[in-house]
Tab-separated table of C-alpha atoms in Angstrom:
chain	number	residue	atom	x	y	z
A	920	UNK	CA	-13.233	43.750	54.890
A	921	UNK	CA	-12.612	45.609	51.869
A	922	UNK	CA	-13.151	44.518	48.423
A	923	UNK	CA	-9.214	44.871	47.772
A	924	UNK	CA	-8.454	42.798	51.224
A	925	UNK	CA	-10.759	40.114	50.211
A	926	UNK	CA	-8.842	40.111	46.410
A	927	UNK	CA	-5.678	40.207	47.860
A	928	UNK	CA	-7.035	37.096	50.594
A	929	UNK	CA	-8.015	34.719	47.524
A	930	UNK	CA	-4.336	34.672	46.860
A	931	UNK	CA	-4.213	37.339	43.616
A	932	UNK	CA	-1.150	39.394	43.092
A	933	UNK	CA	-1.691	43.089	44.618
A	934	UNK	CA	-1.256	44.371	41.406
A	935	UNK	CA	-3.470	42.562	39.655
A	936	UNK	CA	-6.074	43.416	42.097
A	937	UNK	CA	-5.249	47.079	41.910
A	938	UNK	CA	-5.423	46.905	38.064
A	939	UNK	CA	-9.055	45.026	38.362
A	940	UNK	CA	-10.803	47.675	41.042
A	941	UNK	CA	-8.844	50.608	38.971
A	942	UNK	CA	-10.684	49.153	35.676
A	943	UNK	CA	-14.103	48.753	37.161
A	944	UNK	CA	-13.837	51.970	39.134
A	945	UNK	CA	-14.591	49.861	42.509
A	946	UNK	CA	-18.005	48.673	40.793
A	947	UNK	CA	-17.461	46.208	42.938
A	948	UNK	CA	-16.016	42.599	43.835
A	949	UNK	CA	-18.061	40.857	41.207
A	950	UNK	CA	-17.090	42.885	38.301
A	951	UNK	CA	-13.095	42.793	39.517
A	952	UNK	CA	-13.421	38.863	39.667
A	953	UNK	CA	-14.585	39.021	36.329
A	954	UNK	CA	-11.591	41.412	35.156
A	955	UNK	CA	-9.092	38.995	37.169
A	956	UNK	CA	-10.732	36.023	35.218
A	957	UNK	CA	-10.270	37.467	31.758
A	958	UNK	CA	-7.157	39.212	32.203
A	959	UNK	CA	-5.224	36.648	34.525
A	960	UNK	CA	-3.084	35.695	31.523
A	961	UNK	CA	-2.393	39.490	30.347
A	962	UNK	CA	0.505	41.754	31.018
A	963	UNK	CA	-0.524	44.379	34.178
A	964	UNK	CA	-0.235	47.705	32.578
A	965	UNK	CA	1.186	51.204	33.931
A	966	UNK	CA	-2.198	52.030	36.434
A	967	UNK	CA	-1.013	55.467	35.948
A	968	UNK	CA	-2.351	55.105	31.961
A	969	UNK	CA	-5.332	52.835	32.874
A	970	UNK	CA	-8.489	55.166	31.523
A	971	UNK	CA	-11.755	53.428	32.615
A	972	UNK	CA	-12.941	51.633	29.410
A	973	UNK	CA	-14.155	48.530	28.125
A	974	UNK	CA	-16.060	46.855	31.134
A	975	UNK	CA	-15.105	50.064	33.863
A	976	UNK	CA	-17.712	52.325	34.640
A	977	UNK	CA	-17.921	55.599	33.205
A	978	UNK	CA	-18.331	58.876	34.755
A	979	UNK	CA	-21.777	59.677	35.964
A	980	UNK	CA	-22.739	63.207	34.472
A	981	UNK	CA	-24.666	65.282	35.377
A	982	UNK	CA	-27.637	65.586	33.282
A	983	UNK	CA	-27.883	61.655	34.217
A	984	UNK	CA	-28.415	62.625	37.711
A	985	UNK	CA	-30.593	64.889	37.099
A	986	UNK	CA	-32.633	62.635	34.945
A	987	UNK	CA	-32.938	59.761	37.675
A	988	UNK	CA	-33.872	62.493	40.506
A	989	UNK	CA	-36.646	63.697	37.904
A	990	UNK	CA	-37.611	60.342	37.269
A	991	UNK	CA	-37.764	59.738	40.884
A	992	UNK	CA	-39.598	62.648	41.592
A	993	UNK	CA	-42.213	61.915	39.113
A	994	UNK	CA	-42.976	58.150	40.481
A	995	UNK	CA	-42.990	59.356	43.494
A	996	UNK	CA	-40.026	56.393	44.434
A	997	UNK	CA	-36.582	56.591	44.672
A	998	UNK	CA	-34.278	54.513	42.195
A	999	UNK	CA	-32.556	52.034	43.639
A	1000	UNK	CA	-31.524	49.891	41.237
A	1001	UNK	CA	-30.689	49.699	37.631
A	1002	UNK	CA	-32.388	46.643	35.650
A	1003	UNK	CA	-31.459	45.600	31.699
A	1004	UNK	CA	-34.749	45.443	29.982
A	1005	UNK	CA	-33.607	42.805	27.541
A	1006	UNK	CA	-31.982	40.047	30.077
A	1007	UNK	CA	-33.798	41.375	33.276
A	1008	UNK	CA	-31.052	41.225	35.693
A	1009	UNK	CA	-30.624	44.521	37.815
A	1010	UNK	CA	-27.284	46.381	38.738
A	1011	UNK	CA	-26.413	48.046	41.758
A	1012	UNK	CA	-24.905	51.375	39.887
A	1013	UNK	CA	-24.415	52.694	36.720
A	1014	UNK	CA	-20.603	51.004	36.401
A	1015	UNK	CA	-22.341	47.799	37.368
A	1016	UNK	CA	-25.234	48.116	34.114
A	1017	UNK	CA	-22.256	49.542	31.684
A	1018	UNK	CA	-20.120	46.560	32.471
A	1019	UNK	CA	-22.387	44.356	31.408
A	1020	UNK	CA	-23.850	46.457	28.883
A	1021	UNK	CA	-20.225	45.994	27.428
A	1022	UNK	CA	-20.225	42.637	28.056
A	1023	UNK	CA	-23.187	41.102	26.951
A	1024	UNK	CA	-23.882	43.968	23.864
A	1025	UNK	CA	-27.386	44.983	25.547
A	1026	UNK	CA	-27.934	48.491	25.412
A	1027	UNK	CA	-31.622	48.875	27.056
A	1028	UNK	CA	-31.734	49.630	30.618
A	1029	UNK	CA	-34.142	51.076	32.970
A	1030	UNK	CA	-34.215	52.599	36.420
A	1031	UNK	CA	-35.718	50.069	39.048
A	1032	UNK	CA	-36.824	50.470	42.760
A	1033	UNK	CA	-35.445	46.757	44.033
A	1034	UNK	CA	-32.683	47.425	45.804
A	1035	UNK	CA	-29.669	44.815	45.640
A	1036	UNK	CA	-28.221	43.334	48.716
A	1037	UNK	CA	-24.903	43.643	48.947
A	1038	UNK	CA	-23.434	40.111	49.216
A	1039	UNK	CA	-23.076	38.190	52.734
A	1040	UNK	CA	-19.647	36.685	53.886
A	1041	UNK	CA	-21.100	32.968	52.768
A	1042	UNK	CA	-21.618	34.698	49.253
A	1043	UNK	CA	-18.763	35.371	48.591
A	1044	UNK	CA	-16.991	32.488	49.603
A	1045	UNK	CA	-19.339	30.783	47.114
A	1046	UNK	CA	-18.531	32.887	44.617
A	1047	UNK	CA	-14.828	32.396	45.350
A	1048	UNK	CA	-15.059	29.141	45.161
A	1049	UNK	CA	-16.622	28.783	41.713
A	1050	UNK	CA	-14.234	31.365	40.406
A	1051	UNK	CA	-11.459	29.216	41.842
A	1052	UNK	CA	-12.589	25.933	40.080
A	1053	UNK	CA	-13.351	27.867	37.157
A	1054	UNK	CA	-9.605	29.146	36.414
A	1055	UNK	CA	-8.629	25.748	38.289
A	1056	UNK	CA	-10.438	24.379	35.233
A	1057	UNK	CA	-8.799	26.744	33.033
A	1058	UNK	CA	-5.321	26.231	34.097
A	1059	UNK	CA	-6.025	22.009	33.752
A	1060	UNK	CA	-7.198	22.658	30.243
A	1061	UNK	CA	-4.454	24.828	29.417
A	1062	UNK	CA	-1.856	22.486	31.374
A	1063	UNK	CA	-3.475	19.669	28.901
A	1064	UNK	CA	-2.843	21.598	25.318
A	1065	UNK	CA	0.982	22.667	26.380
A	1066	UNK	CA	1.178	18.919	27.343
A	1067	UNK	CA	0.471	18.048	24.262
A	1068	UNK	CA	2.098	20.630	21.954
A	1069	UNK	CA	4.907	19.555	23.900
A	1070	UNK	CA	4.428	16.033	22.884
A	1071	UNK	CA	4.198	16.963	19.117
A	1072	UNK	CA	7.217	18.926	19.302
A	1073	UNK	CA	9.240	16.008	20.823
A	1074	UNK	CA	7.604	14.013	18.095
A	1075	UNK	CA	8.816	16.436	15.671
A	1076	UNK	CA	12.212	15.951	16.804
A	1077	UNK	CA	12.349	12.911	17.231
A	1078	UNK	CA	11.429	11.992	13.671
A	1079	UNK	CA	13.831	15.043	12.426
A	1080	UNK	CA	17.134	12.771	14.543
A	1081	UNK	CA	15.344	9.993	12.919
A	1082	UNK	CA	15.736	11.497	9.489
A	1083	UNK	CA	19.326	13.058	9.806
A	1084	UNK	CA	20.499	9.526	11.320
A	1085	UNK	CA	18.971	7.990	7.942
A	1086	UNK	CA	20.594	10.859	5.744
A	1087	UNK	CA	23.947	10.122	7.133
A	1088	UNK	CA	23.534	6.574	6.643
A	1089	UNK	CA	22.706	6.908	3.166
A	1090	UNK	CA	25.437	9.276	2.580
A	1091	UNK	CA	27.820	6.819	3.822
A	1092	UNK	CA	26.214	4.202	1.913
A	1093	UNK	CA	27.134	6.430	-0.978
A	1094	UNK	CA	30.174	7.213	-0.044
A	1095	UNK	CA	31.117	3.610	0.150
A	1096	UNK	CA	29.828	2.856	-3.231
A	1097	UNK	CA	32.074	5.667	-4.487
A	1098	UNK	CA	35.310	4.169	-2.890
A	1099	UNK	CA	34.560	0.888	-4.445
A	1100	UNK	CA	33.711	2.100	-7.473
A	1101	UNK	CA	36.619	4.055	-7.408
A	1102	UNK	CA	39.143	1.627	-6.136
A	1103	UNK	CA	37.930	-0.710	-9.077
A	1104	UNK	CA	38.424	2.288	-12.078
A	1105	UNK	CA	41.776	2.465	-9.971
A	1106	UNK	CA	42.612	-0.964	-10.597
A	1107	UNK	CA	41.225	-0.847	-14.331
A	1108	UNK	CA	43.576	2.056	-15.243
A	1109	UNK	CA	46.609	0.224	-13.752
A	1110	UNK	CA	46.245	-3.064	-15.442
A	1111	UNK	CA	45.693	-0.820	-18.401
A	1112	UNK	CA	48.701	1.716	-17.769
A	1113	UNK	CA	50.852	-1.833	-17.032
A	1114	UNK	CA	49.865	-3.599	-20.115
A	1115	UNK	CA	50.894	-0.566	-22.398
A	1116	UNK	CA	54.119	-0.337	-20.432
A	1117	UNK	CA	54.521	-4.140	-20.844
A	1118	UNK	CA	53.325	-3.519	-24.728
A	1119	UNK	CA	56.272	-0.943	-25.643
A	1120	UNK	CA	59.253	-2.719	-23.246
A	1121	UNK	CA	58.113	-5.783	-26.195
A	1122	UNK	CA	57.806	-3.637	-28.861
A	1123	UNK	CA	61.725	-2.116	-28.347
A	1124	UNK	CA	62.444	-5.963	-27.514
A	1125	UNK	CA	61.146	-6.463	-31.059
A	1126	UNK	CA	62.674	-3.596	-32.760
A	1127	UNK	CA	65.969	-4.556	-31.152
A	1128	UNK	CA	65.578	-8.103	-32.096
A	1129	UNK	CA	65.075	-6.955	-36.024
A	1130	UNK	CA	67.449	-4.520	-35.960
A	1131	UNK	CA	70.143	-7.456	-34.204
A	1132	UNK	CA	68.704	-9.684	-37.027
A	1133	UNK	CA	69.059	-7.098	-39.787
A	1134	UNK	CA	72.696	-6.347	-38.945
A	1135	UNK	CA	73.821	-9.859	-39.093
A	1136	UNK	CA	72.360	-10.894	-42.229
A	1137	UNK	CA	73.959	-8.070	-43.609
A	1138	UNK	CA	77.662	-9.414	-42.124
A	1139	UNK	CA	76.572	-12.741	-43.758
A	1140	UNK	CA	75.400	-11.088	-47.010
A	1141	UNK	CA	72.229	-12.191	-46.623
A	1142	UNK	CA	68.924	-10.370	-47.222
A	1143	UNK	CA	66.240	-9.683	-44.404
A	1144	UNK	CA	62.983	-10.549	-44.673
A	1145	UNK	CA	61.342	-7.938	-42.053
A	1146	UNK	CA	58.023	-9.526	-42.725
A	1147	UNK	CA	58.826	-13.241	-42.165
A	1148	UNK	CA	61.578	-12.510	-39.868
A	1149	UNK	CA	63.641	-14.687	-41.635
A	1150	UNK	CA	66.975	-14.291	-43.541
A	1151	UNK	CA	67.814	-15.533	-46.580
A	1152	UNK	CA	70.874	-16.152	-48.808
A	1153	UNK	CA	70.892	-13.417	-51.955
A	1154	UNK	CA	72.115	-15.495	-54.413
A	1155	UNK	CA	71.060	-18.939	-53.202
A	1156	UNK	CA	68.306	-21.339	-56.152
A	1157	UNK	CA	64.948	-21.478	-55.484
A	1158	UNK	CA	65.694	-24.778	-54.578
A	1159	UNK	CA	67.836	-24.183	-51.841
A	1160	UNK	CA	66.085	-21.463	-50.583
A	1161	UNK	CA	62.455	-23.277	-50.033
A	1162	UNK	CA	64.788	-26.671	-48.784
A	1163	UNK	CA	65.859	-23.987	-45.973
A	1164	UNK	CA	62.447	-22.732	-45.468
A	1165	UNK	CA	61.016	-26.290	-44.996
A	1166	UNK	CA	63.516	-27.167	-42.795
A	1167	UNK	CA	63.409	-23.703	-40.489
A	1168	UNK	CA	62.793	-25.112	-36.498
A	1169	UNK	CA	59.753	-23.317	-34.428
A	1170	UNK	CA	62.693	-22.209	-32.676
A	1171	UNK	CA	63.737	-20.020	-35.316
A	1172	UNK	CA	60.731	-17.467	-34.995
A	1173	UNK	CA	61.433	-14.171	-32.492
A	1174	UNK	CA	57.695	-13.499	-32.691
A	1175	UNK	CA	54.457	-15.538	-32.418
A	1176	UNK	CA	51.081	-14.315	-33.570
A	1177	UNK	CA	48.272	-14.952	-31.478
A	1178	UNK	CA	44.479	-14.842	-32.237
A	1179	UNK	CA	42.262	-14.685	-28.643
A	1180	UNK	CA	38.675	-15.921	-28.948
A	1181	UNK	CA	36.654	-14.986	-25.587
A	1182	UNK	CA	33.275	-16.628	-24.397
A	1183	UNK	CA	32.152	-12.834	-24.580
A	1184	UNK	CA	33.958	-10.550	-26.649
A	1185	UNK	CA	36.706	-11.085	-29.128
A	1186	UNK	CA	38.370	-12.120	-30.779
A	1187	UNK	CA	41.836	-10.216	-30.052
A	1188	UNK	CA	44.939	-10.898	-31.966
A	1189	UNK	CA	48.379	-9.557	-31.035
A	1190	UNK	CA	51.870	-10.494	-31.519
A	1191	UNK	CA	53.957	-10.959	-28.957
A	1192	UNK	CA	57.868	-12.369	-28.562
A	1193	UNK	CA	58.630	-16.124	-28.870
A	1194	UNK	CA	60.308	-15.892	-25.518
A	1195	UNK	CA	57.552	-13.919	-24.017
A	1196	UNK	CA	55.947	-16.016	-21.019
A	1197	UNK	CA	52.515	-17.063	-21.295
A	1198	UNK	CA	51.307	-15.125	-18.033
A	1199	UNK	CA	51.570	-12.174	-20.743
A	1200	UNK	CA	48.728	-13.172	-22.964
A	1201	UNK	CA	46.394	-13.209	-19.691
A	1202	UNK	CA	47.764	-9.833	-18.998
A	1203	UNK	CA	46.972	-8.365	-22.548
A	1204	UNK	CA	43.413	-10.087	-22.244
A	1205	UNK	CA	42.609	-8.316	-19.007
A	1206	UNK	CA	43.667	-5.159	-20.410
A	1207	UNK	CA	41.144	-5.283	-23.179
A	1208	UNK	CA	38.144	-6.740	-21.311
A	1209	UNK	CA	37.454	-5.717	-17.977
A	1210	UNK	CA	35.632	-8.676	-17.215
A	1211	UNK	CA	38.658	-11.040	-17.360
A	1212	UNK	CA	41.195	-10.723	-13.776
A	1213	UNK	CA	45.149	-11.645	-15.608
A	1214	UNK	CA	45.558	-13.668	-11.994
A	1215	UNK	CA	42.258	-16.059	-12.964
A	1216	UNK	CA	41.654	-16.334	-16.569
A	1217	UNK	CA	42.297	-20.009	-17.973
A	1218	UNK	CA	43.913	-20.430	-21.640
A	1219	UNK	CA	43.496	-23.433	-23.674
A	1220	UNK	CA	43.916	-24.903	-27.297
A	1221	UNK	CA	41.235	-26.573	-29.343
A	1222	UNK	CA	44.183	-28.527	-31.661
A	1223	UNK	CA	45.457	-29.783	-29.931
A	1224	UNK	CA	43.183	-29.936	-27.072
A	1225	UNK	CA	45.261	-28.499	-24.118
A	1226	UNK	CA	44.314	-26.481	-21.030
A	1227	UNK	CA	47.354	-24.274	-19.968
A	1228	UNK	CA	47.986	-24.765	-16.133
A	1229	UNK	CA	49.342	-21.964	-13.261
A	1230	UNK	CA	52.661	-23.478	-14.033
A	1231	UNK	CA	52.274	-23.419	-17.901
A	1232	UNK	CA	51.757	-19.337	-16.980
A	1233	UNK	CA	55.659	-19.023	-16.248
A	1234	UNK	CA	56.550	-20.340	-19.683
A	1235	UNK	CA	57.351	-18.968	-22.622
A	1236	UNK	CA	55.486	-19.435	-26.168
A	1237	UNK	CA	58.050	-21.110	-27.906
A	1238	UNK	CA	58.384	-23.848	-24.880
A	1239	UNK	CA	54.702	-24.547	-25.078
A	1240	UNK	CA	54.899	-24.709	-28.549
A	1241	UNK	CA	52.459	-21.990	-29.821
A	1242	UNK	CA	55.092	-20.488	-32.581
A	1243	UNK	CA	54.983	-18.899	-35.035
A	1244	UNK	CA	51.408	-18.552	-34.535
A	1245	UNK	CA	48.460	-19.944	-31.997
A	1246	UNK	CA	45.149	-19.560	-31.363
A	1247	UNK	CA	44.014	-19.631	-27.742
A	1248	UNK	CA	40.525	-19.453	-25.874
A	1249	UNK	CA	40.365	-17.931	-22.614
A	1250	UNK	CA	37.909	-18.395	-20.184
C-alpha cells in the first residue's frame, strides 16, 4: 500500500494528502503526518504553485552526490543513512534530515552506515493511532476554548439586553417625571392665567362701579370721593357731613381691602369687590403661592375668631362681614 492509500485510509481529505506528499517530496509517511498535523487547520493551496520549502526536501545536487560516493569510497562503506550530530537521530534521505533540520533548527549532520527500516504494517497503525489521539486531543481542546468564547459572548449579550432594558427603564422613568412635572407647571400657569383674568373682569367691575358712582353724584350735585368711595354733599357743614360719615352702613362700601398673612409667605394685600365671593380670596392666594391649592386652603379671622367654612366660600365679603377692610389667615 502506498503512502498516499494509507493517507487517504486514515480518513484525510485527498487533497490534503496530495498537498502533504507534494510538500515533503514523498519523504515519506512520517514527514506527511507531520505536515497534515500542522497544517490540518490551513487553507489547501493551488499544488500547481506549491515549491518544496519549509519542511520539503530539496533537490539533491550533484556535487552532494558526488561527495557521499567519495565519502563512501574513502571508508570503504556505503552510506546508508543520514544521522544529526547534535540530537543523534538518523534519516532515511536527505528530505528526511532537511525536514527536521527545518524543524528542530539543527544544522549538523553526518553520513551514517545504519540503515533505517522502513516501518512494518503494526508501525504504522501505532503511529496512526497516536497521531489520531493527538489531533483528537487537539480538536477537544479547541472544541473547549470556542465553548467558552461562546459563553463570554452570550455573557456579553446578555448583560448588553440587560443594560438597554435598564436604559429604557430609566428613560421612561424620566419621561414620567417630565409629564408630571409638566402637567403641574401646566396647572400653575392656569391658576395663574385664571386669576389675572378673574383680576381685570374685577378691575372693569370696579371702574364701572366708580364711574356708575361718579355719574350719580354728579346728578345729585354731590362730589365724589374716588378714594373713599364715598359721596358727599358740596355744600353740606362739617357737621352734617361727619354725622353722615358716622352713620355710613358696611353696606355702603363697593370695595373691601384685604391683608393675607400665610404660615409661609406673606403677607398679601389686595382689594377686591364687596360683592365678590369669598372662594375669590383662595383663588388670588393660590395664584401667588404655589404651595396653597384655591380648592383646600382654609381662611379664618383672629377678631373675631372665625374659621370660614366650604359654604362660607360661596359668599360674598360684605355678607360675612369683612368690609371695608379684613384681615384673613390662610392655612
Amino acid at each position: 500500500m502506498s503512502d498516499r492509500e494509507t493517507l487517504l485510509s486514515f480518513g484525510f481529505a485527498p487533497e490534503r494528502v496530495d498537498w502533504a506528499l507534494k510538500a515533503t517530496s514523498n519523504a515519506g509517511l512520517q514527514p506527511a503526518l507531520d505536515h497534515l498535523e500542522q497544517h490540518q487547520d490551513d487553507p489547501v493551496p493551488d499544488l500547481t504553485a506549491v515549491i518544496p520549502g519549509k519542511g520539503a526536501a530539496q533537490p539533491e545536487d550533484d556535487d552532494e552526490d558526488d561527495e557521499a560516493t567519495a565519502i563512501a569510497a574513502s571508508t570503504g562503506a556505503e552510506a546508508k543513512s543520514i544521522k544529526c550530530s547534535e540530537c543523534g537521530k538518523i534519516f532515511k534521505n536527505t528530505a528526511l534530515a532537511n525536514y527536521h533540520a527545518e524543524k528542530s533548527g539543527h544544522d549538523q549532520f553526518e553520513e551514517s552506515t545504519e540503515e533505517i527500516k522502513p516501518l512494518t504494517e503494526e508501525e504504522k497503525k501505532v503511529k496512526l493511532q497516536e497521531l489520531r489521539e493527538r489531533m483528537a486531543e487537539k480538536r477537544k481542546v479547541k472544541d473547549k476554548v470556542d465553548a467558552e468564547d461562546q459563553r463570554k459572548n452570550e455573557d456579553i449579550r446578555r448583560k448588553a439586553g440587560r443594560d438597554a432594558g435598564y436604559i429604557k427603564e430609566e428613560l421612561r422613568a424620566k419621561e414620567t417625571i417630565k409629564a408630571a412635572e409638566q402637567a403641574r407647571r401646566d396647572k400653575i400657569e392656569d391658576a395663574k392665567a385664571k386669576a389675572a383674568v378673574k383680576a381685570q373682569i374685577e378691575a372693569d367691575r370696579r371702574a364701572r362701579a366708580e364711574k356708575s358712582a361718579r355719574e350719580k353724584a354728579l346728578r345729585e350735585g354731590k362730589v365724589y370721593d374716588a378714594e373713599a368711595g364715598a359721596e358727599h354733599a358740596a355744600p353740606a357743614p362739617a357737621a352734617a357731613s361727619a354725622s353722615a360719615s358716622m352713620g355710613m352702613k358696611s353696606k355702603d362700601y363697593p370695595e373691601t381691602r384685604l391683608q393675607i398673612r400665610l404660615a409661609n409667605g406673606g403677607p398679601y394685600t389686595t382689594t377686591l369687590s364687596s360683592d365678590a365671593p369669598l372662594s375669590e380670596v383662595a383663588e388670588f392666594i393660590a395664584a401667588q403661592n404655589l404651595a396653597f391649592d384655591a380648592d383646600r386652603v382654609t381662611l379664618s379671622t383672629h377678631f373675631p375668631r372665625k374659621t370660614f367654612t366650604q359654604a362660607d366660600m360661596r359668599r360674598t365679603l360684605r355678607e360675612l362681614g369683612l368690609t371695608p377692610s379684613a384681615v384673613l389667615i390662610a392655612s
